Coordinates of N, CA and C in Angstrom, one line a residue:
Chain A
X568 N 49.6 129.9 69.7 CA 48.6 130.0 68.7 C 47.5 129.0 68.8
X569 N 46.6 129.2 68.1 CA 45.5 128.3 68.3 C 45.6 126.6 67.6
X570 N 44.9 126.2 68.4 CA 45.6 124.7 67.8 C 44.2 124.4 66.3
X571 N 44.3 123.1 66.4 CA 43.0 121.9 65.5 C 41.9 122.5 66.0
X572 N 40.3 123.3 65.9 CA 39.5 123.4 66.6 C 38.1 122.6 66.0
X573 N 37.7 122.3 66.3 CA 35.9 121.4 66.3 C 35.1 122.2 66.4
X574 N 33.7 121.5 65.9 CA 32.4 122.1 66.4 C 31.3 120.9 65.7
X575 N 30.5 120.9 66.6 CA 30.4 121.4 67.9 C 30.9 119.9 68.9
X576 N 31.3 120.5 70.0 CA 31.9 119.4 70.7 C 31.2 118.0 71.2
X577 N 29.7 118.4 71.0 CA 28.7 117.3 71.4 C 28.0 117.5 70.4
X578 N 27.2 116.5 70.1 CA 26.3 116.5 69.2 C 24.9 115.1 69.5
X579 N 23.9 115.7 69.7 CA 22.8 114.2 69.8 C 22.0 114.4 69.2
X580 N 21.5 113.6 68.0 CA 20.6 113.7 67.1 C 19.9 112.4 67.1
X581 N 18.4 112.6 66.4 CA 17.8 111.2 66.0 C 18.4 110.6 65.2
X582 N 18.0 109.4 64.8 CA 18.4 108.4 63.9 C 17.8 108.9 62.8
X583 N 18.2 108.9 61.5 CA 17.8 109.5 60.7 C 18.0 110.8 60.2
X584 N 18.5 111.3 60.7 CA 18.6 113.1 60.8 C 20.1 113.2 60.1
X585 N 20.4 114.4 59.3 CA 21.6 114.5 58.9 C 22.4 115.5 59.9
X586 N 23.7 115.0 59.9 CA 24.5 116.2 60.5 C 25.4 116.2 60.3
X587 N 26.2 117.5 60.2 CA 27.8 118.2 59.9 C 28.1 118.1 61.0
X588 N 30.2 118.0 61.1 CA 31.0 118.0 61.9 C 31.8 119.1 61.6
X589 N 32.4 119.9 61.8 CA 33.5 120.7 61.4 C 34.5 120.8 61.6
X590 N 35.7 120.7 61.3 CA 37.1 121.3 61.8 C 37.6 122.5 61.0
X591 N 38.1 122.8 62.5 CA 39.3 124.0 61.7 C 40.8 123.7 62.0
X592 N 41.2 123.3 61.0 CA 42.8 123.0 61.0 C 43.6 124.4 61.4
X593 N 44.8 124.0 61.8 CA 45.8 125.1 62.2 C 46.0 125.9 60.7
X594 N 45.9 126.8 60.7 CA 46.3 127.6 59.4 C 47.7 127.8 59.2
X595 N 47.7 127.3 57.7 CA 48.8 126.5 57.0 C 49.1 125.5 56.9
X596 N 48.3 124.9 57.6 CA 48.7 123.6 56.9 C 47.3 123.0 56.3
X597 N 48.6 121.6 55.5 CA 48.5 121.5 54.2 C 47.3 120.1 54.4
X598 N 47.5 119.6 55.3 CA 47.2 117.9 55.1 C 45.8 117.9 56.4
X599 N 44.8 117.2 56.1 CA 43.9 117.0 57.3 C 43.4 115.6 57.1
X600 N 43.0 115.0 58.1 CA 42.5 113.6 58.3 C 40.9 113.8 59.5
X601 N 40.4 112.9 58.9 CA 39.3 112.7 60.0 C 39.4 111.2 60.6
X602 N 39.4 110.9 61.4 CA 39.1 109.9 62.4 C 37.7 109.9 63.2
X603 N 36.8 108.1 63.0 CA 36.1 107.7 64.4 C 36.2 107.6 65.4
X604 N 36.0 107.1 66.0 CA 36.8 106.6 67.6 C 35.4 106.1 68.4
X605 N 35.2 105.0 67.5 CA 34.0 104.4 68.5 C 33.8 103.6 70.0
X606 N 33.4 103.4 71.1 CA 33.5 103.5 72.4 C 34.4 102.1 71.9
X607 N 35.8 102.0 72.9 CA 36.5 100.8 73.3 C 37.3 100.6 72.1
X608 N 37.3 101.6 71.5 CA 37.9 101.2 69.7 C 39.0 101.9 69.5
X609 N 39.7 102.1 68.6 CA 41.1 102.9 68.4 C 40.6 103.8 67.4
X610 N 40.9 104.5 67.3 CA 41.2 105.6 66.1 C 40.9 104.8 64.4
X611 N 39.9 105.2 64.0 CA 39.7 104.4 62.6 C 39.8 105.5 61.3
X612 N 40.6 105.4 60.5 CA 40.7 106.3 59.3 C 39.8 106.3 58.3
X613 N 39.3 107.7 58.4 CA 37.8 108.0 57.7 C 38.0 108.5 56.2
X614 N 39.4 109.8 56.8 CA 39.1 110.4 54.8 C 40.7 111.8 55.2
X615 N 41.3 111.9 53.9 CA 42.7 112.4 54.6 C 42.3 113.5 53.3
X616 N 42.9 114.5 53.1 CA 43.1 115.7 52.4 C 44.4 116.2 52.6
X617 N 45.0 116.5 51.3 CA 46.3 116.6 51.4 C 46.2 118.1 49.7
X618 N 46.4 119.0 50.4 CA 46.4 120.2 49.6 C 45.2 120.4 48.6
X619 N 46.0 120.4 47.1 CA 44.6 120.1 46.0 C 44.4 118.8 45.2
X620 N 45.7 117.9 46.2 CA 44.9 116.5 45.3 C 44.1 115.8 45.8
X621 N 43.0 114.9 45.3 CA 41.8 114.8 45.0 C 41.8 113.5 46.9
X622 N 41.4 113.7 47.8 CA 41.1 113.1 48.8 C 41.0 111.4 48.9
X623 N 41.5 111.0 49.8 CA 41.6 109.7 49.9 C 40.2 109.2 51.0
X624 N 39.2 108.6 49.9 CA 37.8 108.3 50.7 C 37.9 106.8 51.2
X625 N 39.0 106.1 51.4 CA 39.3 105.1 51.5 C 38.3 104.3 52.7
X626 N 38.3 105.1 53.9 CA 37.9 104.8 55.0 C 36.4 105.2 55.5
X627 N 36.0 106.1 54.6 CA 34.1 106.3 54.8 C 33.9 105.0 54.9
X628 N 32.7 104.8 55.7 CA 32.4 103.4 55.9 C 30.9 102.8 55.8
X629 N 30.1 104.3 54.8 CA 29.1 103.9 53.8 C 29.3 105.3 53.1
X630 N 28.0 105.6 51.9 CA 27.9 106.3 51.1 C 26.8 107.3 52.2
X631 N 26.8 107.2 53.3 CA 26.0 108.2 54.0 C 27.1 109.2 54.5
X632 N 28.6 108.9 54.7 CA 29.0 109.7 54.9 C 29.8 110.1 53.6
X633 N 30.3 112.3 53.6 CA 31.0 112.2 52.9 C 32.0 114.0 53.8
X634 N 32.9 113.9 52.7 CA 33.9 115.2 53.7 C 33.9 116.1 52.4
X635 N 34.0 117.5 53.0 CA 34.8 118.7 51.9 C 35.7 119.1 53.1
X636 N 36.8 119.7 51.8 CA 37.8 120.8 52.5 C 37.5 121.9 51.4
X637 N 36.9 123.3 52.0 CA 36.9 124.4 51.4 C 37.8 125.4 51.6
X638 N 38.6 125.8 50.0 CA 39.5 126.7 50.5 C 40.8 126.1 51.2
X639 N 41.1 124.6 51.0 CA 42.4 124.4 51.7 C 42.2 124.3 53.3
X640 N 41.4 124.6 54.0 CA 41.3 125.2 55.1 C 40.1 124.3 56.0
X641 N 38.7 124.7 56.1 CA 37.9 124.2 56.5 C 37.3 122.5 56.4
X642 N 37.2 122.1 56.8 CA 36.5 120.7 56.4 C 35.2 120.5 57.2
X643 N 34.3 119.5 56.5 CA 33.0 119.4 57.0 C 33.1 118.1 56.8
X644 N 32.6 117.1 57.9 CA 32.0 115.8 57.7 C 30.8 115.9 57.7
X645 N 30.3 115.3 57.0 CA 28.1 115.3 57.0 C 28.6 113.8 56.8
X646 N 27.2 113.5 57.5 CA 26.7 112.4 57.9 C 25.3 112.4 57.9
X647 N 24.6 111.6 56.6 CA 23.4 111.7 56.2 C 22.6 110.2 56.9
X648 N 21.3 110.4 57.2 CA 20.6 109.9 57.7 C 21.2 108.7 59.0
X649 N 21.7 109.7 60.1 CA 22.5 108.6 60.8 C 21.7 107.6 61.9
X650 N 22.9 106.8 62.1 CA 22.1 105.5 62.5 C 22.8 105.1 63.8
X651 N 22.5 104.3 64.2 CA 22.9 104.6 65.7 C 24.5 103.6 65.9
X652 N 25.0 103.3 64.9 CA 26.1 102.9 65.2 C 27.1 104.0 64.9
X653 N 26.5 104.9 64.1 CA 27.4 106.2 63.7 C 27.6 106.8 65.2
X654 N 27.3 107.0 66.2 CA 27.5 107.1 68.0 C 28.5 106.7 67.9
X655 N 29.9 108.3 68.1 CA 31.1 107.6 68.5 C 31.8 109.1 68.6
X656 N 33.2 109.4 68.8 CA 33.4 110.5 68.7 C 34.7 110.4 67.6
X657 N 34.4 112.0 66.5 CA 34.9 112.3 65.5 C 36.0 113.3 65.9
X658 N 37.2 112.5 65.4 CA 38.6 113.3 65.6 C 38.8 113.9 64.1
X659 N 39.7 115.4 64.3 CA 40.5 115.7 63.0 C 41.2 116.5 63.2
X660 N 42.5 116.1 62.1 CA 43.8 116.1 62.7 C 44.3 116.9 61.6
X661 N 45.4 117.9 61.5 CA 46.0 118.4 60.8 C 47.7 118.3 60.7
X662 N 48.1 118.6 59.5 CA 49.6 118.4 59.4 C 50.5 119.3 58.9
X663 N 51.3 119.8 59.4 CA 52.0 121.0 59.1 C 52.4 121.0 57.5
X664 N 52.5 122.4 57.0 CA 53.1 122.2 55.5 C 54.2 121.4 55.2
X665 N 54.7 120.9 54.1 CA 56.1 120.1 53.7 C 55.6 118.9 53.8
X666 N 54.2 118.4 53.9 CA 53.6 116.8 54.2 C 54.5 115.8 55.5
X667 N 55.5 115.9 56.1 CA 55.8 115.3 56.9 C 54.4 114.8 57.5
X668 N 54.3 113.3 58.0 CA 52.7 113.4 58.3 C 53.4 112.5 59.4
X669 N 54.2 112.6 60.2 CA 54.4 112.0 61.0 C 54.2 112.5 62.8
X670 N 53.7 114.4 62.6 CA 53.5 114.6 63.1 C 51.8 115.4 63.5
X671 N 50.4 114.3 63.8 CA 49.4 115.3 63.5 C 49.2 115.7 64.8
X672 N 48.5 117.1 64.3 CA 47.7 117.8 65.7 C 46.2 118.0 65.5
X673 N 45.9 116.8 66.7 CA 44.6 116.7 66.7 C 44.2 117.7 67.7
X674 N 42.2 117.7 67.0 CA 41.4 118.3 67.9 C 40.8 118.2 68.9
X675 N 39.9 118.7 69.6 CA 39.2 118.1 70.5 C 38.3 116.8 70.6
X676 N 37.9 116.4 69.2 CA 36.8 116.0 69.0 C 35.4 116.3 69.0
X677 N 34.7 116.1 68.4 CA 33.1 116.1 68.3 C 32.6 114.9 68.7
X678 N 31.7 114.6 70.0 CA 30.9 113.4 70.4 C 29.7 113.4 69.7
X679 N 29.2 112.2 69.1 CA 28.3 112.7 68.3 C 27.2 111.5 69.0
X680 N 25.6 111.2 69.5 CA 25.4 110.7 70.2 C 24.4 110.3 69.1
X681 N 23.7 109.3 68.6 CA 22.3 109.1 67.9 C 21.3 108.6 68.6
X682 N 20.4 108.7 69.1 CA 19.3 108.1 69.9 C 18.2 107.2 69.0
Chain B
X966 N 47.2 90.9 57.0 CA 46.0 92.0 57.3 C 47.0 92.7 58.2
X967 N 46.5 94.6 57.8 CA 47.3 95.4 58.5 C 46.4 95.5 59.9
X968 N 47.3 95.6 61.2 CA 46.9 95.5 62.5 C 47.5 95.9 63.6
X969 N 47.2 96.6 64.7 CA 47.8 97.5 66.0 C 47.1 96.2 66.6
X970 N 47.9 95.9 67.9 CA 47.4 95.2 69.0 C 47.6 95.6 70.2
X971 N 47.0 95.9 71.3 CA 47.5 96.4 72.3 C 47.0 95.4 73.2
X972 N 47.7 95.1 73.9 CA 46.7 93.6 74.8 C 45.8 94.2 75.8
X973 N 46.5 95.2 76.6 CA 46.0 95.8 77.7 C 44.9 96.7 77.6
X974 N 43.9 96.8 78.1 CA 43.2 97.9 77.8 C 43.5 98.4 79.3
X975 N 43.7 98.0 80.3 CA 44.2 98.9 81.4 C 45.9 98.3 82.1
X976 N 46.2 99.3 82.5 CA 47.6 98.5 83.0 C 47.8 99.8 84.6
X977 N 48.0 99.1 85.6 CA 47.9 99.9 87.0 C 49.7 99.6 87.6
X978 N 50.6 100.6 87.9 CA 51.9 100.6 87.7 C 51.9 101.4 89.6
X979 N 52.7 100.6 90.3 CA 53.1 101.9 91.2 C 54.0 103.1 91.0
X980 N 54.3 104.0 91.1 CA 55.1 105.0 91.0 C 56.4 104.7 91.2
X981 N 57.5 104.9 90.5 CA 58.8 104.7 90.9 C 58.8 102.9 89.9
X982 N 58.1 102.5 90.0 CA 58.3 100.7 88.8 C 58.0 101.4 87.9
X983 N 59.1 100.5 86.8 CA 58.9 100.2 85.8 C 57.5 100.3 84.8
X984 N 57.4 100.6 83.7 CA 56.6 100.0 83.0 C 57.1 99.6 81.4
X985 N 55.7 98.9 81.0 CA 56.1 98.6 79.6 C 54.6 98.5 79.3
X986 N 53.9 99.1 78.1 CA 52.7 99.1 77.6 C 53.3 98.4 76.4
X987 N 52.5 97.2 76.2 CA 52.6 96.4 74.6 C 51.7 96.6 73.5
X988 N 52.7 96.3 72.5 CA 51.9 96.7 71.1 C 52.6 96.0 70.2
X989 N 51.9 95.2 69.5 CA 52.4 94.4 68.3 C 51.5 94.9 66.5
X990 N 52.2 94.6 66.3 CA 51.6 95.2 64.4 C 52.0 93.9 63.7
X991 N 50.8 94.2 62.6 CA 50.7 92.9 61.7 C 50.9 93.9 60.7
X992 N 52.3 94.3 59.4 CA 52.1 94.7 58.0 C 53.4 93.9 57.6
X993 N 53.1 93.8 56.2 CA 54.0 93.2 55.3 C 54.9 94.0 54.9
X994 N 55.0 95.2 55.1 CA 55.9 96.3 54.0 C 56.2 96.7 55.5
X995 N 57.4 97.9 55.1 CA 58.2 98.7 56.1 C 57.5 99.3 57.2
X996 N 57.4 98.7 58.7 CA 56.3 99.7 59.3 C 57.5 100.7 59.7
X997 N 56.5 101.8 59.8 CA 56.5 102.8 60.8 C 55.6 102.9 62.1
X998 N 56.5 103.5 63.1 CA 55.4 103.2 64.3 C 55.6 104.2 65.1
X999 N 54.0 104.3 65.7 CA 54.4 105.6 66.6 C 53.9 105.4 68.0
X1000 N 54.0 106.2 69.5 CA 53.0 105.9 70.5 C 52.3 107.4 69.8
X1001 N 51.2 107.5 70.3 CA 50.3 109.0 70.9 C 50.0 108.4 72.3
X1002 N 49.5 109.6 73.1 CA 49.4 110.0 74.4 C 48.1 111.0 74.3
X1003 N 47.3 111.0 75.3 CA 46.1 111.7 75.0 C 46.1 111.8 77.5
X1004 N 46.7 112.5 77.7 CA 46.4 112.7 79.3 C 45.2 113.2 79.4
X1005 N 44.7 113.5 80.4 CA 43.0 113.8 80.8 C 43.0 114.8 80.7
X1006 N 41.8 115.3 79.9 CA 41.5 116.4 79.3 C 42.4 116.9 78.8
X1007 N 42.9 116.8 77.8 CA 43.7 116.9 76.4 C 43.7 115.9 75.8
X1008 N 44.1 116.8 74.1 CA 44.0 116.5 72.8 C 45.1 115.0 73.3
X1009 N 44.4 114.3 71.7 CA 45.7 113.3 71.2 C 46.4 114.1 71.2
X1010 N 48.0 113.4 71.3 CA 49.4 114.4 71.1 C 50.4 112.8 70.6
X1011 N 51.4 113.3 69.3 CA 52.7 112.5 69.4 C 53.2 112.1 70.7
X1012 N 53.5 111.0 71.1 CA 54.7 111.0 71.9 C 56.1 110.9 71.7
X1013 N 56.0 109.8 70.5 CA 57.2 109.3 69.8 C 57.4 108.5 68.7
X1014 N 58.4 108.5 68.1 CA 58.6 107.6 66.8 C 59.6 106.9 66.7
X1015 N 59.3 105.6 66.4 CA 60.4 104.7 66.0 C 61.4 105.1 65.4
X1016 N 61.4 106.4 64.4 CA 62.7 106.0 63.4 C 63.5 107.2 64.4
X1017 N 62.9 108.2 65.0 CA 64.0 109.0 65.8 C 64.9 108.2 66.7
X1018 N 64.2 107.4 67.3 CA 64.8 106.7 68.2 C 65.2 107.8 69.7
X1019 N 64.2 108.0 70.0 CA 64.1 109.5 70.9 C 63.9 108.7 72.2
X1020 N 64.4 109.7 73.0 CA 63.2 109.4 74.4 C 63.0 110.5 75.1
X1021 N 61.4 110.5 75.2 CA 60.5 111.8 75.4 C 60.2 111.3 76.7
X1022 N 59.7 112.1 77.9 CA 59.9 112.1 78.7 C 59.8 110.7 79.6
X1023 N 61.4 110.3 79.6 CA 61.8 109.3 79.9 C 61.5 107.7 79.2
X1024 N 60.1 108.2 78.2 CA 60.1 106.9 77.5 C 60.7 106.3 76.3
X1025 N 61.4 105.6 76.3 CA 61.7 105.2 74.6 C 60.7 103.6 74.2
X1026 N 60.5 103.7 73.0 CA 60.1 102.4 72.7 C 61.2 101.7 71.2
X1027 N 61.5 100.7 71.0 CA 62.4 99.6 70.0 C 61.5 98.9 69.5
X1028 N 62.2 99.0 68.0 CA 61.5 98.4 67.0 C 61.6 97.0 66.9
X1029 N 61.4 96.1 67.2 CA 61.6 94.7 67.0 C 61.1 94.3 66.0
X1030 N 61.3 93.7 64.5 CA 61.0 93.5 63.7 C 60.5 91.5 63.3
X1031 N 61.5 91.3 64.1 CA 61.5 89.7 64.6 C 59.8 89.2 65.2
X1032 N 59.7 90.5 66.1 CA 58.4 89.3 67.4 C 57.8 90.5 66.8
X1033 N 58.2 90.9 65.8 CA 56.5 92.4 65.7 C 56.0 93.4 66.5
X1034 N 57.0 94.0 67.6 CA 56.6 95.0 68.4 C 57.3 96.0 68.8
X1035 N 56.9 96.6 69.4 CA 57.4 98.2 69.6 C 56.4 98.8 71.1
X1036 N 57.2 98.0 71.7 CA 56.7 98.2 73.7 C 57.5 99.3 73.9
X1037 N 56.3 100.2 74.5 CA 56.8 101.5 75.3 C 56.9 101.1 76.9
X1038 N 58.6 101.8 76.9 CA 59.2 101.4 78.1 C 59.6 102.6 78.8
X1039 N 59.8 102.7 80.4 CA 59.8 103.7 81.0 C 60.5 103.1 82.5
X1040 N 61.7 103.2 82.7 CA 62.1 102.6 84.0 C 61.4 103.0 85.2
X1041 N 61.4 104.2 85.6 CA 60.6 104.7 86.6 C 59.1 105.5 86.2
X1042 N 58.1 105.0 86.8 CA 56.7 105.7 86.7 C 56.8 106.6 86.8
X1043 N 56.0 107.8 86.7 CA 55.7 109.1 87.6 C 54.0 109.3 87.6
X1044 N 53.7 110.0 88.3 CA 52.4 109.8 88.2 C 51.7 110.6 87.4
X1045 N 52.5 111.7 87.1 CA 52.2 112.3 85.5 C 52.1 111.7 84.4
X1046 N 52.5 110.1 83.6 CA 52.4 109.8 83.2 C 50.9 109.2 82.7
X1047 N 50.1 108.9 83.9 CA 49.4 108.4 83.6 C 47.9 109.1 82.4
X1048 N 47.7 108.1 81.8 CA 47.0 108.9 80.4 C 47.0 107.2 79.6
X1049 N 46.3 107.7 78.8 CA 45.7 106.7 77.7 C 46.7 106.6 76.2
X1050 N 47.1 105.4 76.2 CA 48.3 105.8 75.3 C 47.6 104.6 74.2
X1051 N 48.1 105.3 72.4 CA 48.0 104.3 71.7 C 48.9 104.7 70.7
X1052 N 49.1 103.0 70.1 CA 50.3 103.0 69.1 C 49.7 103.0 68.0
X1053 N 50.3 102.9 67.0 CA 50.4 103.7 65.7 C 51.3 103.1 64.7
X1054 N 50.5 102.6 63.3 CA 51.3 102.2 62.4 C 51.2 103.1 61.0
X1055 N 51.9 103.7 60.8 CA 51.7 104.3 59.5 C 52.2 103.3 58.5
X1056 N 51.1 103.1 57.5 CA 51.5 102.5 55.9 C 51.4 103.7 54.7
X1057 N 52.1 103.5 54.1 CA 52.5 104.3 53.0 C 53.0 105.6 53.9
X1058 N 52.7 106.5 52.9 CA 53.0 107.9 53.5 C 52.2 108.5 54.5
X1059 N 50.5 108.2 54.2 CA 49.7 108.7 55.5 C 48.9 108.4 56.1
X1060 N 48.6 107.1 56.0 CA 47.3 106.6 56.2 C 48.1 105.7 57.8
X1061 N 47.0 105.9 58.8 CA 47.2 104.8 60.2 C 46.2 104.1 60.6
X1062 N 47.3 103.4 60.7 CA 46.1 102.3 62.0 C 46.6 102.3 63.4
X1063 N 45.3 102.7 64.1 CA 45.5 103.1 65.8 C 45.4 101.4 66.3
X1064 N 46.0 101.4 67.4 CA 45.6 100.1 68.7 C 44.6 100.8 69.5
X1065 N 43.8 99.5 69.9 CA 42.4 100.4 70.6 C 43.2 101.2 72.3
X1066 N 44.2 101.0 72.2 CA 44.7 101.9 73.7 C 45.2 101.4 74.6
X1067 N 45.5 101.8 75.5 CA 45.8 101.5 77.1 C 45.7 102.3 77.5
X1068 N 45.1 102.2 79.0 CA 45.5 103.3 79.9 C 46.6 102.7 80.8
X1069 N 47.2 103.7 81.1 CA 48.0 103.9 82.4 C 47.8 104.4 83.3
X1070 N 48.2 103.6 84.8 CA 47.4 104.5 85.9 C 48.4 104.4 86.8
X1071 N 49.1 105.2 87.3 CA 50.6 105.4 88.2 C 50.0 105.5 89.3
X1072 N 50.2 104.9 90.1 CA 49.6 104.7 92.0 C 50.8 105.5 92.4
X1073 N 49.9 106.2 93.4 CA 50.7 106.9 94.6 C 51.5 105.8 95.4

């Protein structure tokens, strides 16, 4: 079956410019996370969704960025007027129903490049 | 302060040796810990978890709670192994902290 999917898998925009990230989580499940992954860095936790309770924005790391999940299903990261440290590539990960979150299936990622 | 350490950012193994990729965590409460594995050209993937106490192909890693770590060990290399590995601490129910990586690189 089809796994976590992204779009678009590259992305280069000016500084300043806004832009959406998308994922499509495996259908059915319940739980989705987004991750940074800036060059030389580990995996940094951005923003988690877990069914219909209300999203854990813990890890956005200004008010330029923000996530929806529509429908349980889709998620969007936007990232408003970006800046050139936002250059890094955007993981999102999903988690089978029953919350076990010990095991996610990530996507390809989205490189996202700011000039 | 919660924290993944990985010292190596590269580690070069002959085939057939041993390895051990290190990883130490800084939390105050119960960790959980995991590796991921991401081989070339592929997704992040699980590899393993502390509380199974598993060993996936051929690797297990031990929770040491004493010196703070959970080194992934593997007696013999293969050269399929090699790939970019990071550990993994989950706090609470879902939230993680990655170590910035290693790679592994198995010599012919």
């Amino acid at each position: 079956g089809a796994g976590v999917s992204q779009s678009p898998s590259n992305k280069v925009t000016e500084k300043g410019k806004d832009v959406e990230l998308r994922c499509d989580p495996i259908s059915g499940h319940t739980a989705l996370y987004w991750y940074r992954q800036s060059l030389g860095q580990g995996l940094e936790f951005l923003i988690y969704f877990q069914g219909n309770s209300a999203p854990d924005k813990s890890g956005l790391p200004s008010d330029r960025f923000s996530a929806e999940r529509t429908g349980g299903s889709v998620s969007t990261l936007t990232i408003q007027r970006t800046q050139q440290e936002d250059s890094a590539v955007y993981l999102c990960a999903s988690i089978s129903a029953g919350g076990n979150t010990d095991t996610q299936y990530f996507g390809p990622g989205t490189r996202l490049t700011v000039l | 302060a919660q924290r993944v350490t990985q010292p190596e950012k590269l580690l070069s193994v002959f085939k057939g040796a041993p390895v051990e990729l290190k990883c130490n965590y800084s939390y105050s409460g119960s960790p959980e810990l995991f590796w991921y594995v991401q081989y070339s050209r592929q997704r992040l993937q699980l590899l393993l978890r502390h509380i199974s106490r598993e060993s996936i192909k051929g690797f297990t890693a031990d929770l040491n709670k004493g010196e703070t770590s959970f080194h992934l060990k593997k007696p013999f290399a293969q050269e399929e192994d090699s790939a970019m590995y990071y550990c993994a601490l989950r706090t609470g129910t879902y939230k993680y902290i990655f170590g910035t990586g290693t790679r592994l690189k198995v010599l012919a």
